[in-house]
PDB file of C-alpha atoms in Angstrom:
ATOM      1  CA  MET Q   1      -0.070   0.017   0.053  1.00 54.00           C
ATOM      2  CA  PRO Q   2       1.899   3.179  -1.127  1.00 51.00           C
ATOM      3  CA  SER Q   3       1.829   6.203   1.058  1.00 52.00           C
ATOM      4  CA  GLU Q   4       1.511   9.819  -0.258  1.00 51.00           C
ATOM      5  CA  THR Q   5       5.212  10.300   0.040  1.00 52.00           C
ATOM      6  CA  ASP Q   6       5.980   7.391  -2.121  1.00 53.00           C
ATOM      7  CA  SER Q   7       3.936   8.836  -5.048  1.00 53.00           C
ATOM      8  CA  LYS Q   8       5.922  12.058  -5.131  1.00 52.00           C
ATOM      9  CA  PRO Q   9       9.561  12.327  -6.615  1.00 48.00           C
ATOM     10  CA  ASP Q  10      12.309  13.236  -4.395  1.00 52.00           C
ATOM     11  CA  PHE Q  11      13.139  16.087  -6.792  1.00 48.00           C
ATOM     12  CA  GLU Q  12      11.270  18.370  -9.052  1.00 50.00           C
ATOM     13  CA  LEU Q  13      12.038  18.655 -12.772  1.00 44.00           C
ATOM     14  CA  PRO Q  14      12.625  22.344 -13.874  1.00 44.00           C
ATOM     15  CA  SER Q  15       9.565  23.638 -15.447  1.00 45.00           C
ATOM     16  CA  GLU Q  16       9.651  24.560 -19.113  1.00 43.00           C
ATOM     17  CA  GLU Q  17       7.654  27.841 -18.296  1.00 46.00           C
ATOM     18  CA  PRO Q  18       9.664  31.045 -17.915  1.00 49.00           C
ATOM     19  CA  THR Q  19      10.060  32.010 -14.301  1.00 60.00           C
ATOM     20  CA  GLU Q  20       7.637  34.596 -13.015  1.00 74.00           C
ATOM     21  CA  ARG Q  21       9.267  38.165 -13.455  1.00 82.00           C
ATOM     22  CA  ASP Q  22       9.136  40.374 -10.476  1.00 84.00           C
ATOM     23  CA  PHE Q  23       8.150  43.752 -11.979  1.00 86.00           C
ATOM     24  CA  SER Q  24       7.800  45.388  -8.588  1.00 86.00           C
ATOM     25  CA  VAL Q  25      11.543  45.821  -8.347  1.00 83.00           C
ATOM     26  CA  ILE Q  26      11.275  47.866 -11.706  1.00 83.00           C
ATOM     27  CA  TRP Q  27       8.027  49.883 -11.104  1.00 84.00           C
ATOM     28  CA  HIS Q  28       9.261  50.981  -7.486  1.00 83.00           C
ATOM     29  CA  SER Q  29      12.745  51.811  -8.287  1.00 82.00           C
ATOM     30  CA  LEU Q  30      13.820  55.578  -8.211  1.00 77.00           C
ATOM     31  CA  PRO Q  31      14.948  57.150 -10.432  1.00 79.00           C
ATOM     32  CA  PHE Q  32      12.629  55.249 -12.776  1.00 79.00           C
ATOM     33  CA  PRO Q  33      14.812  53.038 -15.213  1.00 83.00           C
ATOM     34  CA  ARG Q  34      15.715  55.068 -18.157  1.00 79.00           C
ATOM     35  CA  LEU Q  35      15.107  52.144 -20.583  1.00 75.00           C
ATOM     36  CA  LEU Q  36      11.273  52.191 -19.637  1.00 87.00           C
ATOM     37  CA  LEU Q  37      10.503  55.819 -19.141  1.00 88.00           C
ATOM     38  CA  ASP Q  38      10.054  56.792 -22.695  1.00 90.00           C
ATOM     39  CA  ARG Q  39       7.975  53.679 -23.412  1.00 92.00           C
ATOM     40  CA  LEU Q  40       5.708  54.093 -20.308  1.00 92.00           C
ATOM     41  CA  ASN Q  41       5.129  57.734 -21.253  1.00 93.00           C
ATOM     42  CA  ARG Q  42       4.195  56.951 -25.033  1.00 94.00           C
ATOM     43  CA  GLU Q  43       1.982  54.225 -24.050  1.00 95.00           C
ATOM     44  CA  MET Q  44       0.140  56.341 -21.441  1.00 94.00           C
ATOM     45  CA  GLU Q  45      -0.184  59.144 -23.939  1.00 94.00           C
ATOM     46  CA  ARG Q  46      -1.601  56.778 -26.502  1.00 95.00           C
ATOM     47  CA  LEU Q  47      -4.197  55.498 -23.971  1.00 95.00           C
ATOM     48  CA  THR Q  48      -5.166  58.781 -23.028  1.00 93.00           C
ATOM     49  CA  LYS Q  49      -5.796  59.807 -26.571  1.00 94.00           C
ATOM     50  CA  GLU Q  50      -7.993  56.700 -26.913  1.00 94.00           C
ATOM     51  CA  GLY Q  51     -10.153  57.916 -24.083  1.00 93.00           C
ATOM     52  CA  VAL Q  52      -8.895  56.127 -20.946  1.00 91.00           C
ATOM     53  CA  SER Q  53     -10.675  57.938 -18.131  1.00 89.00           C
ATOM     54  CA  SER Q  54      -8.042  58.618 -15.722  1.00 93.00           C
ATOM     55  CA  HIS Q  55      -4.253  59.035 -15.434  1.00 91.00           C
ATOM     56  CA  THR Q  56      -4.025  56.221 -12.913  1.00 92.00           C
ATOM     57  CA  GLU Q  57      -5.811  53.723 -15.239  1.00 94.00           C
ATOM     58  CA  ALA Q  58      -3.741  54.769 -18.076  1.00 94.00           C
ATOM     59  CA  ARG Q  59      -0.590  54.023 -16.055  1.00 93.00           C
ATOM     60  CA  GLN Q  60      -1.869  50.697 -14.982  1.00 94.00           C
ATOM     61  CA  LEU Q  61      -2.937  49.533 -18.615  1.00 95.00           C
ATOM     62  CA  ALA Q  62       0.441  50.860 -19.841  1.00 94.00           C
ATOM     63  CA  LYS Q  63       2.380  48.961 -17.206  1.00 93.00           C
ATOM     64  CA  GLU Q  64       0.452  45.719 -17.946  1.00 94.00           C
ATOM     65  CA  LYS Q  65       1.069  45.942 -21.657  1.00 94.00           C
ATOM     66  CA  ILE Q  66       4.612  46.695 -21.153  1.00 92.00           C
ATOM     67  CA  GLU Q  67       5.123  43.648 -18.916  1.00 92.00           C
ATOM     68  CA  GLU Q  68       3.443  41.371 -21.541  1.00 93.00           C
ATOM     69  CA  GLU Q  69       5.476  42.784 -24.304  1.00 93.00           C
ATOM     70  CA  LEU Q  70       8.844  42.965 -22.529  1.00 91.00           C
ATOM     71  CA  THR Q  71      11.539  40.328 -23.689  1.00 92.00           C
ATOM     72  CA  GLU Q  72      13.585  38.530 -21.376  1.00 93.00           C
ATOM     73  CA  GLU Q  73      16.705  40.486 -22.630  1.00 93.00           C
ATOM     74  CA  GLU Q  74      15.055  43.779 -22.117  1.00 91.00           C
ATOM     75  CA  TYR Q  75      13.916  42.692 -18.666  1.00 91.00           C
ATOM     76  CA  GLN Q  76      17.407  41.749 -17.630  1.00 92.00           C
ATOM     77  CA  ASN Q  77      18.923  44.964 -19.073  1.00 90.00           C
ATOM     78  CA  ILE Q  78      16.543  47.015 -16.879  1.00 89.00           C
ATOM     79  CA  LEU Q  79      17.485  44.930 -13.786  1.00 90.00           C
ATOM     80  CA  ALA Q  80      21.182  45.466 -14.732  1.00 90.00           C
ATOM     81  CA  GLU Q  81      20.564  49.160 -14.901  1.00 87.00           C
ATOM     82  CA  ILE Q  82      18.902  49.260 -11.605  1.00 87.00           C
ATOM     83  CA  GLN Q  83      21.448  47.135  -9.812  1.00 87.00           C
ATOM     84  CA  SER Q  84      24.298  49.205 -11.084  1.00 87.00           C
ATOM     85  CA  ARG Q  85      23.160  52.107  -9.384  1.00 80.00           C
ATOM     86  CA  PRO Q  86      24.839  53.288  -6.118  1.00 75.00           C
ATOM     87  CA  PRO Q  87      22.714  52.639  -2.926  1.00 68.00           C
ATOM     88  CA  ARG Q  88      20.487  55.404  -2.124  1.00 63.00           C
ATOM     89  CA  ASP Q  89      22.454  56.134   1.090  1.00 59.00           C
ATOM     90  CA  SER Q  90      25.595  56.771  -0.869  1.00 57.00           C
ATOM     91  CA  MET Q  91      23.773  59.574  -2.547  1.00 55.00           C
ATOM     92  CA  MET Q  92      23.384  61.682   0.533  1.00 58.00           C
ATOM     93  CA  PRO Q  93      25.990  64.270   1.207  1.00 57.00           C
ATOM     94  CA  PRO Q  94      28.484  63.596   4.084  1.00 56.00           C
ATOM     95  CA  PRO Q  95      27.423  65.296   7.470  1.00 55.00           C
ATOM     96  CA  ALA Q  96      30.133  67.979   6.881  1.00 55.00           C
ATOM     97  CA  MET Q  97      28.390  69.196   3.784  1.00 53.00           C
ATOM     98  CA  MET Q  98      25.026  69.552   5.345  1.00 53.00           C
ATOM     99  CA  ASP Q  99      23.749  72.836   6.731  1.00 54.00           C
ATOM    100  CA  ALA Q 100      24.868  73.459  10.265  1.00 52.00           C
ATOM    101  CA  LYS Q 101      21.149  73.907  11.377  1.00 50.00           C
ATOM    102  CA  GLU Q 102      20.278  70.429  10.120  1.00 54.00           C
ATOM    103  CA  ALA Q 103      23.548  68.783  11.644  1.00 53.00           C
ATOM    104  CA  ASP Q 104      23.266  70.520  15.189  1.00 56.00           C
ATOM    105  CA  PRO Q 105      19.628  71.043  16.385  1.00 56.00           C
ATOM    106  CA  VAL Q 106      19.312  73.911  18.661  1.00 60.00           C
ATOM    107  CA  PHE Q 107      16.942  73.396  21.687  1.00 62.00           C
ATOM    108  CA  PRO Q 108      15.384  76.280  23.530  1.00 64.00           C
ATOM    109  CA  PRO Q 109      16.710  77.305  26.894  1.00 66.00           C
ATOM    110  CA  GLU Q 110      14.893  75.547  29.833  1.00 71.00           C
ATOM    111  CA  VAL Q 111      12.549  77.669  31.757  1.00 66.00           C
ATOM    112  CA  HIS Q 112      13.131  77.382  35.547  1.00 59.00           C
TER     113      HIS Q 112
END
């Protein structure tokens, strides 16, 4: 009498389907990836001319269309662009370059 564990293989074969691409990395990166900015703007403009009711709806529809049409090579190039950027913390000026008012807060004198 075979148990449930006997009917399942010890390993899984790699699926032939492409892996799910994580577009949240792309859509939430700032500054927005240069390779997509013009494409997104053109698509939103086209949708707006076709009568899409709101900017938000046009943006969502444009994002969905781009996600469908984006080739794996384009996707990888965009990810490479995002990953090649310096971390956001390194974009901040060193404390010595900050305004003195920001670096050393002044507290009001205590009332006795």
